Coordinates of C-alpha atoms in Angstrom, one line a residue:
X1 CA -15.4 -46.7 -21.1
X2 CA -17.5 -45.9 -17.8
X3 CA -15.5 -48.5 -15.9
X4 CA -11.9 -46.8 -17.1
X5 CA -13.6 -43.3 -15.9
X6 CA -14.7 -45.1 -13.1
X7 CA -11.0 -46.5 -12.1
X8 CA -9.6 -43.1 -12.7
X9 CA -11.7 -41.5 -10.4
X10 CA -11.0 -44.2 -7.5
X11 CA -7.0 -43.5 -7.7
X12 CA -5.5 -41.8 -4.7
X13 CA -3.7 -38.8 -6.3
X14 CA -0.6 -39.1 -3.7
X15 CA 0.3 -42.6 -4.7
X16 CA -2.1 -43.1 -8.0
X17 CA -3.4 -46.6 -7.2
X18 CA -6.7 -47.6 -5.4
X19 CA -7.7 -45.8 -2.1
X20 CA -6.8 -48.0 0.5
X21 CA -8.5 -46.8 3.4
X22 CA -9.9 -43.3 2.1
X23 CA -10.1 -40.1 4.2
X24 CA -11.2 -36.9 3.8
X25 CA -10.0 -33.4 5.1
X26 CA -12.2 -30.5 5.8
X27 CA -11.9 -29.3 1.9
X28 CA -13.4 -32.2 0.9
X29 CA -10.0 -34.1 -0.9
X30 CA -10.0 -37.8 -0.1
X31 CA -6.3 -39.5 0.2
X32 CA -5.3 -42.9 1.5
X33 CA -4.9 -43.1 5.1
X34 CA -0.7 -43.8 4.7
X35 CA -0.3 -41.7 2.0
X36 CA -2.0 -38.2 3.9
X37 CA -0.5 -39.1 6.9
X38 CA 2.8 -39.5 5.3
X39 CA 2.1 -35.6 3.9
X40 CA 0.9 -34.2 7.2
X41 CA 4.2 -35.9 8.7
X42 CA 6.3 -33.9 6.3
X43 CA 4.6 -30.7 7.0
X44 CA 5.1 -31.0 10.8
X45 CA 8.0 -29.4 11.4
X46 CA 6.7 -26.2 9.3
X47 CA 4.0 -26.2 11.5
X48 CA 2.1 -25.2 8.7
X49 CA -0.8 -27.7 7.1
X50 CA -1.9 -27.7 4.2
X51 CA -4.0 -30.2 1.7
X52 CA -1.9 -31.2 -1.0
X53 CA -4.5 -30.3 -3.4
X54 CA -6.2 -27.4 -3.2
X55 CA -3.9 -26.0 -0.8
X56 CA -6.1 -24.8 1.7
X57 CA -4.1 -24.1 5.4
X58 CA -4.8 -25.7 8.9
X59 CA -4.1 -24.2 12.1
X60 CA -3.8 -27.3 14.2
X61 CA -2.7 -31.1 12.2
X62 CA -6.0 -31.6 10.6
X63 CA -8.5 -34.4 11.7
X64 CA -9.3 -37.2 9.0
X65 CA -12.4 -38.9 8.2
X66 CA -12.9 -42.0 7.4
X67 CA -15.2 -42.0 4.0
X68 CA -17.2 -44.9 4.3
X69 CA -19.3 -44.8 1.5
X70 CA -15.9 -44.3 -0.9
X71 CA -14.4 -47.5 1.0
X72 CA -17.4 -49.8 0.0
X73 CA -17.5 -48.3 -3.3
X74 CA -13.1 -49.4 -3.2
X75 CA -14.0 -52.7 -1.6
X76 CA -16.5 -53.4 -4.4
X77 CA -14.5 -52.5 -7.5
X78 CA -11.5 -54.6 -6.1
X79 CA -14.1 -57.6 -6.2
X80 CA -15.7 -56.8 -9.6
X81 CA -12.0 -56.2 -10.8
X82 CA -9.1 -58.1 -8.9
X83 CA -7.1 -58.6 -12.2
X84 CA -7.0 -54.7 -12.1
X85 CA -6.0 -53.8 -8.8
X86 CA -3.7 -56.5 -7.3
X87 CA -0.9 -58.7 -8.7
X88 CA -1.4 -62.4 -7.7
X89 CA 0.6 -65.5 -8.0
X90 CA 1.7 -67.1 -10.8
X91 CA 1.8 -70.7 -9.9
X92 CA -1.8 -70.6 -7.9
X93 CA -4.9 -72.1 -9.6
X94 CA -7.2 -69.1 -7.8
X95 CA -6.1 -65.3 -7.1
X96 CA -3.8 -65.5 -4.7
X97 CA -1.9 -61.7 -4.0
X98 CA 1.8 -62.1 -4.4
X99 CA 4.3 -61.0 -2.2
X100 CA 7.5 -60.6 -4.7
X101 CA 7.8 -60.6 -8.2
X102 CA 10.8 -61.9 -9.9
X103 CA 12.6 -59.9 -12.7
X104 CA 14.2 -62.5 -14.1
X105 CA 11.6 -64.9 -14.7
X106 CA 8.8 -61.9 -14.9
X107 CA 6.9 -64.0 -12.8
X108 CA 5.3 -63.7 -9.3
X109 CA 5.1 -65.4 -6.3
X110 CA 3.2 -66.0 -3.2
X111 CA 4.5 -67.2 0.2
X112 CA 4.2 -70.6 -0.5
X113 CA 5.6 -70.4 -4.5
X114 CA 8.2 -68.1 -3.6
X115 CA 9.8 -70.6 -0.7
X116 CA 11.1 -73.0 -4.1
X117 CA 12.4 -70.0 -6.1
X118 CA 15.9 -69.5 -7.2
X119 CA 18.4 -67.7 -4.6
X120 CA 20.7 -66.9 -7.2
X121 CA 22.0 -63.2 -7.6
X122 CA 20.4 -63.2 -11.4
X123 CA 17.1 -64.1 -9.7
X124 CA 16.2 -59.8 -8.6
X125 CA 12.8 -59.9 -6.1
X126 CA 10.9 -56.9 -6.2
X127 CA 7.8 -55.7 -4.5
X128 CA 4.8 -57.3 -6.8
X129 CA 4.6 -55.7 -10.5
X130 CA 2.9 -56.4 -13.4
X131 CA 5.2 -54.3 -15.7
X132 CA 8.4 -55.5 -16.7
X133 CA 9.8 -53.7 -20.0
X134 CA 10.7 -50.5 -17.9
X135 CA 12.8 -52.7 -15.9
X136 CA 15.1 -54.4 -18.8
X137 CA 17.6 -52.6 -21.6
X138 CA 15.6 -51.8 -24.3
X139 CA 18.4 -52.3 -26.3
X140 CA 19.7 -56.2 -24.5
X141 CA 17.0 -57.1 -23.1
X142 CA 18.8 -57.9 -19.7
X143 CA 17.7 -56.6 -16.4
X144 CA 18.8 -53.4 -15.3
X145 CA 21.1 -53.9 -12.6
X146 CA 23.4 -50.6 -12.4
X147 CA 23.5 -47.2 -12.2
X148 CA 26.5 -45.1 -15.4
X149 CA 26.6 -42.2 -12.8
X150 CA 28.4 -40.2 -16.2
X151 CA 25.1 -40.5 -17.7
X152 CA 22.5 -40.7 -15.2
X153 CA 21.1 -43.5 -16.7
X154 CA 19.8 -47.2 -15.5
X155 CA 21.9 -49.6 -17.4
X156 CA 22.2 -54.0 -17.8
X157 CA 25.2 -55.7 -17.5
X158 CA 25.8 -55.8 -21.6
X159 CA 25.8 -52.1 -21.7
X160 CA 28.7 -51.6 -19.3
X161 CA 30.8 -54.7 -20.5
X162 CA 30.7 -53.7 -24.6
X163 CA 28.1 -51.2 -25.0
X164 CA 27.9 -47.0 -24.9
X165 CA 28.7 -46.7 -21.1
X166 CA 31.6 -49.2 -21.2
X167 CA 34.1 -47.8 -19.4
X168 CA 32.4 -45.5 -17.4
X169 CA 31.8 -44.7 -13.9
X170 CA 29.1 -47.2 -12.4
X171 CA 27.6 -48.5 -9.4
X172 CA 24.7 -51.2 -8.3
X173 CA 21.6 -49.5 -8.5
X174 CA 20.9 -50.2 -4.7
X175 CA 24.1 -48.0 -4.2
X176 CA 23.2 -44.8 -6.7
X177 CA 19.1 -45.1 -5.4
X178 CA 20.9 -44.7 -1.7
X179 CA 22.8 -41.7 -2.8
X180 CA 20.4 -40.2 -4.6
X181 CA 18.1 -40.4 -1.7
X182 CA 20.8 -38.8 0.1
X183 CA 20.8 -35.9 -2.1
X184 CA 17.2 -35.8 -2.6
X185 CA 17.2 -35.8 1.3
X186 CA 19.4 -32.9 1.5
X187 CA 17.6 -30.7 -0.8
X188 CA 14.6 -32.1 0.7
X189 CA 15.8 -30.1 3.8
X190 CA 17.3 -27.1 1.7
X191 CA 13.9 -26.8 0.1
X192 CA 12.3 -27.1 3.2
X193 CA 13.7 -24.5 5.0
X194 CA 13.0 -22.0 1.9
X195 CA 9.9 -22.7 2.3
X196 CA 9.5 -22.5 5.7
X197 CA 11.2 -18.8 5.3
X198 CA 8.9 -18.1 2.3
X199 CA 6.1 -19.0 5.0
X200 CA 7.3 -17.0 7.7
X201 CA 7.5 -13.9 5.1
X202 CA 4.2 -14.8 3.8
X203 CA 3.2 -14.7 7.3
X204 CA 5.0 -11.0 8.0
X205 CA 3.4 -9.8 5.0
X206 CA -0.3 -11.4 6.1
X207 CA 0.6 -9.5 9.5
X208 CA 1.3 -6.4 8.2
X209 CA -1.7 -6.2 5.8
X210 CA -3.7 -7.2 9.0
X211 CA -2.2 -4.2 11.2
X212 CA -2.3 -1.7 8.3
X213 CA -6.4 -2.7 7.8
X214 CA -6.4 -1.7 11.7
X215 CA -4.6 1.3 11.4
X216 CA -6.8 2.4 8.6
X217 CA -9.7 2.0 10.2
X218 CA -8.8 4.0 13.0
X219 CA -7.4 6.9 11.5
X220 CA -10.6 6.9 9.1
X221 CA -12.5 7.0 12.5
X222 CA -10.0 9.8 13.5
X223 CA -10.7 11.6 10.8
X224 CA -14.4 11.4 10.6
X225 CA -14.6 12.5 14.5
X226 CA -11.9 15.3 13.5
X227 CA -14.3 16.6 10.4
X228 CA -17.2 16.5 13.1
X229 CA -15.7 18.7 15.5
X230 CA -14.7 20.9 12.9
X231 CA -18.4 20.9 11.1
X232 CA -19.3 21.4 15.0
X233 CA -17.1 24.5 15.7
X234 CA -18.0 26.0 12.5
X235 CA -21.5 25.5 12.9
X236 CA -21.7 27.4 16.1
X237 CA -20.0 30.3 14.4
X238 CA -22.2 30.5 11.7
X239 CA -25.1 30.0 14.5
X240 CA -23.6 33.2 16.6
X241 CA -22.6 35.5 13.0
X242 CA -26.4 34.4 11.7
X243 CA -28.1 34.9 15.6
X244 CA -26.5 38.7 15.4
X245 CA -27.8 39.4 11.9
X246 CA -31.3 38.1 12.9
X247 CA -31.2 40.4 16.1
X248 CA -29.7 43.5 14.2
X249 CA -32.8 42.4 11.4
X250 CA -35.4 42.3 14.8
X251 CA -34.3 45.5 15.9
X252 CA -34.7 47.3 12.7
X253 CA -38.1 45.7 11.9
X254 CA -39.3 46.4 15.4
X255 CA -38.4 50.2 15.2
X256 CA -40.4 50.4 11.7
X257 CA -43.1 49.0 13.0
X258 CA -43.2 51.3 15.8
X259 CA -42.8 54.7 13.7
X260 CA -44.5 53.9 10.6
X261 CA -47.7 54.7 12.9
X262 CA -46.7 57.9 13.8
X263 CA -45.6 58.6 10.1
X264 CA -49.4 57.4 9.4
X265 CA -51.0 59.9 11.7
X266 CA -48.6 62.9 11.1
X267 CA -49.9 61.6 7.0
X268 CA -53.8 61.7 8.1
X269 CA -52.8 65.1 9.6
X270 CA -51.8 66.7 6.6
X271 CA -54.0 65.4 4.1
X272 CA -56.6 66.9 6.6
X273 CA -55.0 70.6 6.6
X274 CA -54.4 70.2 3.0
X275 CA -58.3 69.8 2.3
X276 CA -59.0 72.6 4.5
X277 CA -56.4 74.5 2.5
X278 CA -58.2 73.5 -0.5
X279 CA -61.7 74.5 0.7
X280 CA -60.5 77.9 1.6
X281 CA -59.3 78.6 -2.2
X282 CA -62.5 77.9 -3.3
X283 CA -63.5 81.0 -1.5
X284 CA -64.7 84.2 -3.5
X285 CA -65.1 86.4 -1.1
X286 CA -61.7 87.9 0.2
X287 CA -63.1 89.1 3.7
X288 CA -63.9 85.4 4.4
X289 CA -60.8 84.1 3.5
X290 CA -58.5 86.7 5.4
X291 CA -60.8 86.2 8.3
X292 CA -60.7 82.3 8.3
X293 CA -57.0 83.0 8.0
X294 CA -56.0 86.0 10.5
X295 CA -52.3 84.5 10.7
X296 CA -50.5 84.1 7.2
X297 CA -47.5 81.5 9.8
X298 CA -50.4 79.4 10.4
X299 CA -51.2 78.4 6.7
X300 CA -47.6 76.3 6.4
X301 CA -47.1 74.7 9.8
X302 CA -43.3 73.0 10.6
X303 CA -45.6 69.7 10.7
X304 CA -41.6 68.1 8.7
X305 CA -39.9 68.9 11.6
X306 CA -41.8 66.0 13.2
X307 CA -40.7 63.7 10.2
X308 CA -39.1 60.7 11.3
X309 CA -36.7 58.7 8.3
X310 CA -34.8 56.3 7.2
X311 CA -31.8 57.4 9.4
X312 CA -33.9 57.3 12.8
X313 CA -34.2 53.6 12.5
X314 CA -30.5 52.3 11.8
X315 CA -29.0 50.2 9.6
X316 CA -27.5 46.7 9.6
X317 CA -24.2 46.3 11.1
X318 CA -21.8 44.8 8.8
X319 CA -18.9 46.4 10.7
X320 CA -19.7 44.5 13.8
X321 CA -20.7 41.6 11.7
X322 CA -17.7 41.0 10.2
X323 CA -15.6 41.5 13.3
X324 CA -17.3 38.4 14.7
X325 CA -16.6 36.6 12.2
X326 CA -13.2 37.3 11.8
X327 CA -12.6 36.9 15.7
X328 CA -14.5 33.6 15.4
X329 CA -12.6 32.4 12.7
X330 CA -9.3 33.3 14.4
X331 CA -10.9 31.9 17.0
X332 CA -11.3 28.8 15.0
X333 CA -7.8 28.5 13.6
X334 CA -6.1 28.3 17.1
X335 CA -9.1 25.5 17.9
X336 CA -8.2 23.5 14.8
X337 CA -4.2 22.5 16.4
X338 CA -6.2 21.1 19.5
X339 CA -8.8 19.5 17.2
X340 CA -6.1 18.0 15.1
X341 CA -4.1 16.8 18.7
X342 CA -7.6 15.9 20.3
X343 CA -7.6 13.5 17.2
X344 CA -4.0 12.4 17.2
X345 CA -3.2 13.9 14.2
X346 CA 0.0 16.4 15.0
X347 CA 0.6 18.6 12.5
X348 CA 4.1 19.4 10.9
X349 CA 4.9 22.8 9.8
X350 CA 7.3 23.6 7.3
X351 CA 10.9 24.2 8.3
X352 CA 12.1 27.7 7.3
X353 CA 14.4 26.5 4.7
X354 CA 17.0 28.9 3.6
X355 CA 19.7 28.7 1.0
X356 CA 23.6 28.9 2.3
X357 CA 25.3 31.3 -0.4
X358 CA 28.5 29.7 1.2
X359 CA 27.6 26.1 -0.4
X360 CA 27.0 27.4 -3.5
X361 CA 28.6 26.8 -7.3
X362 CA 30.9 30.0 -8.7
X363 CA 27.9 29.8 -11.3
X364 CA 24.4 30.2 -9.1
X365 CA 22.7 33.4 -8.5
X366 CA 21.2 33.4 -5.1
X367 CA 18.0 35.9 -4.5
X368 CA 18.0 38.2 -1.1
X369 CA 15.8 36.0 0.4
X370 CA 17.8 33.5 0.2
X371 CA 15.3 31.0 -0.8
X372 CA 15.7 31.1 -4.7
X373 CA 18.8 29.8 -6.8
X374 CA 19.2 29.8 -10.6
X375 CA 22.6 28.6 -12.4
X376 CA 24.3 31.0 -14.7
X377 CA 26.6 31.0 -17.2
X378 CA 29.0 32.6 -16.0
X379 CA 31.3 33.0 -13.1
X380 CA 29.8 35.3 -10.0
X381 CA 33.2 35.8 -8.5
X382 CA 32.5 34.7 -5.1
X383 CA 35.1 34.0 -2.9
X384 CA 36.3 29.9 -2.6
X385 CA 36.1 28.5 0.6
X386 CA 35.7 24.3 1.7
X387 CA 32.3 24.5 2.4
X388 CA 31.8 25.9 -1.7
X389 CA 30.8 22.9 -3.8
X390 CA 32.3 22.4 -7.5
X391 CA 29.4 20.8 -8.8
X392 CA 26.4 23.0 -9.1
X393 CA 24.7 22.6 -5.8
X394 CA 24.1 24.2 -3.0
X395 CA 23.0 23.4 0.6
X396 CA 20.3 25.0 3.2
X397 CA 22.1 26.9 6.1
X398 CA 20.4 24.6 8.9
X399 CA 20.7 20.9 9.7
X400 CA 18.7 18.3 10.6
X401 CA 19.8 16.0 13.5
X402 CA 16.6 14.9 15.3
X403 CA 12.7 15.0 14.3
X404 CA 10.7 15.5 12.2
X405 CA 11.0 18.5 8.9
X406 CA 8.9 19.4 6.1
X407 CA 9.6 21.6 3.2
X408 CA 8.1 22.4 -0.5
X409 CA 10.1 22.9 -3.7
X410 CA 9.4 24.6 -6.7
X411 CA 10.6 23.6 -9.9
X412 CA 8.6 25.2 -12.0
X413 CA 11.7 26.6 -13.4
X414 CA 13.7 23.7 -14.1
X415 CA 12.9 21.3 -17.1
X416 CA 16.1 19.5 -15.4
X417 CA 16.2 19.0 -11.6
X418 CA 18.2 16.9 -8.7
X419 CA 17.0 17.6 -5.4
X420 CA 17.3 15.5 -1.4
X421 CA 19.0 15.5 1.3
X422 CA 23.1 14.9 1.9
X423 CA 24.8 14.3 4.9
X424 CA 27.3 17.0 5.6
X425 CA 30.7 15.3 5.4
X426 CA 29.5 15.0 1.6
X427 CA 32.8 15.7 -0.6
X428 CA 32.4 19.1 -2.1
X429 CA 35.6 19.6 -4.0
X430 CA 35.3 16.9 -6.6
X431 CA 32.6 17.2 -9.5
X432 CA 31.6 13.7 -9.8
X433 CA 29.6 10.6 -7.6
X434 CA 31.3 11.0 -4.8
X435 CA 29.2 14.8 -4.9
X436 CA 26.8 14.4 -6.4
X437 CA 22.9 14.0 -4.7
X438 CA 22.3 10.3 -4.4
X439 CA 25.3 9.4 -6.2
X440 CA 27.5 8.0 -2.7
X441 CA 26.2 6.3 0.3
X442 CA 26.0 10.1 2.3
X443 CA 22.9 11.2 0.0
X444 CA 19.4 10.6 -1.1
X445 CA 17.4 12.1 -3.9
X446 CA 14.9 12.6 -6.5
X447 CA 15.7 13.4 -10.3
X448 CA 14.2 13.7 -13.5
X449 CA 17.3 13.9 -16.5
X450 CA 16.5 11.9 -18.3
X451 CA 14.0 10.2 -16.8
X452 CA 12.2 10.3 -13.2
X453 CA 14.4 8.6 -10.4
X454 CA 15.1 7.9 -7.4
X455 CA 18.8 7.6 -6.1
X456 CA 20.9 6.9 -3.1
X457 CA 24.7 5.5 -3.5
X458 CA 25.0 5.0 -7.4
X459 CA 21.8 3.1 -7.4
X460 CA 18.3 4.1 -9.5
X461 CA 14.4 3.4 -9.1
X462 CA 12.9 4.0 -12.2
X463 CA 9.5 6.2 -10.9
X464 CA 6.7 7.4 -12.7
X465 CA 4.2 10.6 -11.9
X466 CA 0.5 11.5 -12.9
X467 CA 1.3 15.1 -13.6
X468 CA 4.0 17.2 -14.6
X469 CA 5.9 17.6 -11.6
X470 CA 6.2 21.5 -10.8
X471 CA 6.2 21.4 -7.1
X472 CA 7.6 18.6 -4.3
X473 CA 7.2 18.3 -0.7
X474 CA 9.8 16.7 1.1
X475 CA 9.1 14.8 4.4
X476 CA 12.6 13.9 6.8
X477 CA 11.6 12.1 9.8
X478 CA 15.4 11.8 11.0
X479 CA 14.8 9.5 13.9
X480 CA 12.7 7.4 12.0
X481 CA 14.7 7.1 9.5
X482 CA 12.3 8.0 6.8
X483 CA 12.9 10.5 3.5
X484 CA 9.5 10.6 1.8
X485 CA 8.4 12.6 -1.4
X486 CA 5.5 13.8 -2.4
X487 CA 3.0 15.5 -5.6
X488 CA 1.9 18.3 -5.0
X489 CA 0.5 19.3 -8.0
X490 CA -3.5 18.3 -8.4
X491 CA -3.7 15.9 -5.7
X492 CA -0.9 15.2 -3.3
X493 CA 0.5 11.8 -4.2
X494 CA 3.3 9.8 -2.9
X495 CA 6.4 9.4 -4.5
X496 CA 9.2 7.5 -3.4
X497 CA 10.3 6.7 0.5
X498 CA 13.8 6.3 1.5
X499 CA 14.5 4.4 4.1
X500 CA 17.7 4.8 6.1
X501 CA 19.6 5.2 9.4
X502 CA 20.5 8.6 10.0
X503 CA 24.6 9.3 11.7
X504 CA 25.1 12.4 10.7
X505 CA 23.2 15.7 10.2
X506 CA 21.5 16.2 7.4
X507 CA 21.1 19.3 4.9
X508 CA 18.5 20.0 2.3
X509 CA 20.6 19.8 -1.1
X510 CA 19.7 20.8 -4.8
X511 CA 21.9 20.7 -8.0
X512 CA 20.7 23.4 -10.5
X513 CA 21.4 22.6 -14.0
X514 CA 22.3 25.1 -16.5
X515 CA 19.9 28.1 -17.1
X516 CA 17.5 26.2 -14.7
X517 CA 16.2 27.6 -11.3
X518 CA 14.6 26.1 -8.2
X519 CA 12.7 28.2 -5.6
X520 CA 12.2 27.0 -1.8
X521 CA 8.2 27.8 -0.9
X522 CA 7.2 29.7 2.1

């Protein structure tokens, strides 16, 4: 049992037999010299390397090893076990390795032996074998010398004279192994160049993930130097606002501090007068008090006029208090553009979408600002003209032909909604695809119906959302060639991107289904 564990583990697993001359790669997988080689040879015109095993890649045709240690090990087996690795001559006394074995006979022979074998056609040499009954009909027991090419099978000479494939379409083996080589070789290249173009998009797609890892790392370092500034800007207006109420709070304190003194003393002052007041109306005697008083003014001096309050000291500011900070924040709010451009980051403001009452279905009531549209159920006798579609939608009054737009939709008001952009040779006149958002090659859009989607010429994406989806931003970068959608209820996720190459301009479009309504956002 250890020995048969042992001869598994010395097979080569390109060829299954015996290393002969083992060497490793750098993952540690140990072929035969011929065999790896012949591997590597294969791969060279990919330019890709790769061990056949585990896969792992090389950059440059990979260097092999010779493993010593597993050729003595080889070298040692073949000695303890030569009836197991070789096939040796028939007619010799001692183990002597054959050079052809002889189907026919199901014997093998050596140089010498095989000099006096018989040249006749019966007489089929092959490389040295020790099996033979995969070689014969299991049905004659003849050699198999042809190829039934109606049954893809290896057949004797019996089988095509009087048995199952008489009659059929065959060939000398030697002729259908050429052939199939042929083929094999031809798919060989076929497959080969699928790979190589699965390798080259593996390649794009290890590319891309490498330049999207870079560009997230610099806009997180954007982003975290753009939050700095911002902390920093809004920290020095809080340092201003707080170093005004701390001065205003100094200049009250210090103006208490000064009069409370006085108050103190003009205090001490009365409390004095008051205890003479109070000695004199313990008096009996009305001659002494009279003459200790001669003047009735002086016995209730205007000591309050001297009173200082509340009033005399001021009051915190919160008038001026707030206009800095309001100012400063203004302030702010113009800083924050040339933060954000410091940063790279340029903002895009919404595009003052407005509703063009001349687009819209008999059925749609527009309001005055133009910038709400609900479908009715009946007819609001407005005037046809080409530009009116028969299907319930309506277009914005401006076109997109160049950079870049933004603009939010509410749809709060419509369990039912369509909503993108059309180009504006759209057909109007016909109720049907060739109208319809999405629904032709001159639209894109977004829809739930019956369920989410999104659209462009006939054609659905089945989408899905975290929340109930109430309000939509819409993001046309016309030179790009980019339609995005986004969220925007709880946090802004992204939708669905279109991408596309803009020829024509472009109008924000919405179909309105029955007693729905959609409202453009400020």
């Amino acid at each position: 049992m250890a020995t048969s564990s042992l001869r598994e583990e010395l097979n080569c697993s390109i060829c299954l037999s015996l290393y002969k001359e083992p060497v490793s790669l750098k993952c540690g997988h140990i072929y035969c010299r011929d065999c790896i080689v012949a591997v590597l040879n294969t791969q060279e015109t990919s330019g890709v390397y790769f061990c056949p095993e585990c896969r792992e890649e090389y950059a440059k045709r990979p260097t092999l090893k010779k493993n010593r240690k597993l050729c003595n090990i080889v070298d040692n087996y073949r000695s303890d076990h030569p009836e197991d690795t070789e096939v040796f001559c028939t007619y010799c006394d001692h183990f002597v390795p054959a050079t052809k074995t002889c189907l026919h006979c199901e014997a093998s022979f050596c140089k010498k032996h095989l000099k006096s074998h018989s040249k006749s056609a019966e007489h089929i040499l092959t490389d040295p074998t020790k099996s033979f009954e995969d070689r014969k009909c299991s049905i004659h027991k003849e050699i198999l010398k042809y190829h039934c090419s109606e049954d893809n099978a290896c057949i004797c000479m019996s089988c095509w004279v009087a048995g199952e494939h008489r009659g059929h379409q065959v060939e000398l083996l030697d002729e259908a192994s050429e052939k199939t080589k042929e083929k094999l070789d031809e798919s060989t290249k076929t497959l080969d160049s699928e790979k190589q173009e699965i390798q080259r998009r593996i390649q794009n797609l290890e590319n891309h993930r490498k330049e999207e890892k870079e560009k997230a790392v610099a806009v997180t370092k954007r982003v975290t130097e753009l939050f700095r500034d911002i902390r920093k800007h809004l920290d020095d207006v809080e340092n201003r606002i707080l170093t005004e109420v701390s001065r205003q709070e100094g200049q009250i304190t210090h103006s208490v501090s000064k009069l409370i003194p006085q108050l103190e003393q003009q205090k001490d002052q009365l409390s004095r007068k008051i205890e003479e007041m109070k000695e004199l109306c313990n008096i009996q005697d009305p001659i002494m008090i009279l003459k200790k008083v001669p003047n009735k003014d002086n016995i209730f001096p205007g000591i309050n006029d001297t009173i200082n309050d509340v009033g005399d000291v001021g009051h915190l500011n919160e008038g001026i208090i707030s206009q800095m900070l309001h100012r400063s924040l203004l302030h702010f709010t113009d800083s924050l553009v040339d933060l954000k451009i410091k940063r790279l980051f340029s903002g895009v403001e919404k595009s003052d979408i407005l509703l063009d009452i001349n687009t819209a279905h008999k059925n749609f009531i527009i309001s005055e600002d133009l910038r709400t549209a609900s479908c009715s159920i009946t007819c609001q006798n407005r005037p046809d003209g080409p530009e009116r579609f028969e299907s319930k939608q309506i277009l914005s009054t401006n076109s997109f032909t160049s950079g870049k737009h933004y603009w939010e939709v509410d749809l709060s008001g419509a369990d039912k909604w369509l909503v993108g952009v059309v180009g504006h040779s759209i057909e109007r006149k016909i109720e049907g695809n060739e109208s319809y958002i999405g629904y032709n090659d001159k639209s894109w859009g977004l829809a739930i119906v019956t369920r989410f989607v999104a659209t462009h010429n006939n054609k659905q994406i089945a989408l899905s959302a975290e929340a109930p989806l109430k309000i939509i931003g819409i993001y046309l970068d016309y030179d790009a060639g980019r339609l995005s959608f986004y969220q925007l209820c709880g946090p802004v996720r992204h939708l669905y991107t279109f991408n596309a190459n803009f020829t024509e301009p472009l109008h924000a479009a919405f179909y309105v289904f029955d007693k729905c309504s959609i409202r453009i956002k400020n």
